[in-house]
PDB file of C-alpha atoms in Angstrom:
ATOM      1  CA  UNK A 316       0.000   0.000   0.000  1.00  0.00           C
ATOM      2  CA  UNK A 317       2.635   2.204   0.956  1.00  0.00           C
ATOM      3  CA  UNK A 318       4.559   1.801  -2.500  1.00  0.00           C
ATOM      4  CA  UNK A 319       1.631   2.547  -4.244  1.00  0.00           C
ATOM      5  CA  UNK A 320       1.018   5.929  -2.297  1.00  0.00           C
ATOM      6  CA  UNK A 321       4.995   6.739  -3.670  1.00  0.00           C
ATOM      7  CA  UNK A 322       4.300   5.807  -6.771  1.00  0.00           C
ATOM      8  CA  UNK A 323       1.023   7.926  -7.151  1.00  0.00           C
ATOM      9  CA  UNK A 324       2.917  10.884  -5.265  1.00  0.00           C
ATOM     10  CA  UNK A 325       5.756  10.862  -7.536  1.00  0.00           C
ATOM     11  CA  UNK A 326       3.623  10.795 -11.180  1.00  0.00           C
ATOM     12  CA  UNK A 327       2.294  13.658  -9.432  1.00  0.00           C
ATOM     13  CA  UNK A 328       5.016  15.245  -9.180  1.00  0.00           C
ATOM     14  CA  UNK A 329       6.822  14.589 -12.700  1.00  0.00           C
ATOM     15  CA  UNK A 330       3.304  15.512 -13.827  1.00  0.00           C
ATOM     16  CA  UNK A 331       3.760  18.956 -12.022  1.00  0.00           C
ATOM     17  CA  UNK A 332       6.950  19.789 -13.126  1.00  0.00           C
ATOM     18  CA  UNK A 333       6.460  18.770 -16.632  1.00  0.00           C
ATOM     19  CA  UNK A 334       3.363  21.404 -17.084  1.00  0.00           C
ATOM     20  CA  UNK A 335       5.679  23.895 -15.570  1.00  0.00           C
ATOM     21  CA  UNK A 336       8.832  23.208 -18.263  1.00  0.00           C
ATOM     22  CA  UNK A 337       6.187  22.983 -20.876  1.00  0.00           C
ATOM     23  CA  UNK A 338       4.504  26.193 -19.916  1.00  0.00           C
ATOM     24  CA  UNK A 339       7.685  28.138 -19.777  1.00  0.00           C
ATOM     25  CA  UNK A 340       9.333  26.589 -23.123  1.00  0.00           C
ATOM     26  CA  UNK A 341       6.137  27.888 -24.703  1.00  0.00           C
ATOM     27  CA  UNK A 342       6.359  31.390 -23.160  1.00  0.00           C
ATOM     28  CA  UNK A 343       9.688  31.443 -24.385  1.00  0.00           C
ATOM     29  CA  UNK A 344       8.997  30.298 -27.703  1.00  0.00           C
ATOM     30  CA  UNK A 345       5.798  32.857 -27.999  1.00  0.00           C
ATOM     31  CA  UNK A 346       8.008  35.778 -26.328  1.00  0.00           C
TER      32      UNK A 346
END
């Protein structure tokens, strides 16, 4: 059970950060 808690916390977290890089490669791009 525990694992599976990490495992959801961290796609969470890649999911996070990878809508932040996105979002700022396309302001960049746009800018």
């Amino acid at each position: 059970m525990k694992d599976k808690a990490m495992i959801i916390a961290y796609a969470t977290l890649f999911t996070g950060i990878s809508l932040l890089a996105f979002t700022f490669i396309s302001a960049y791009i746009f800018l």
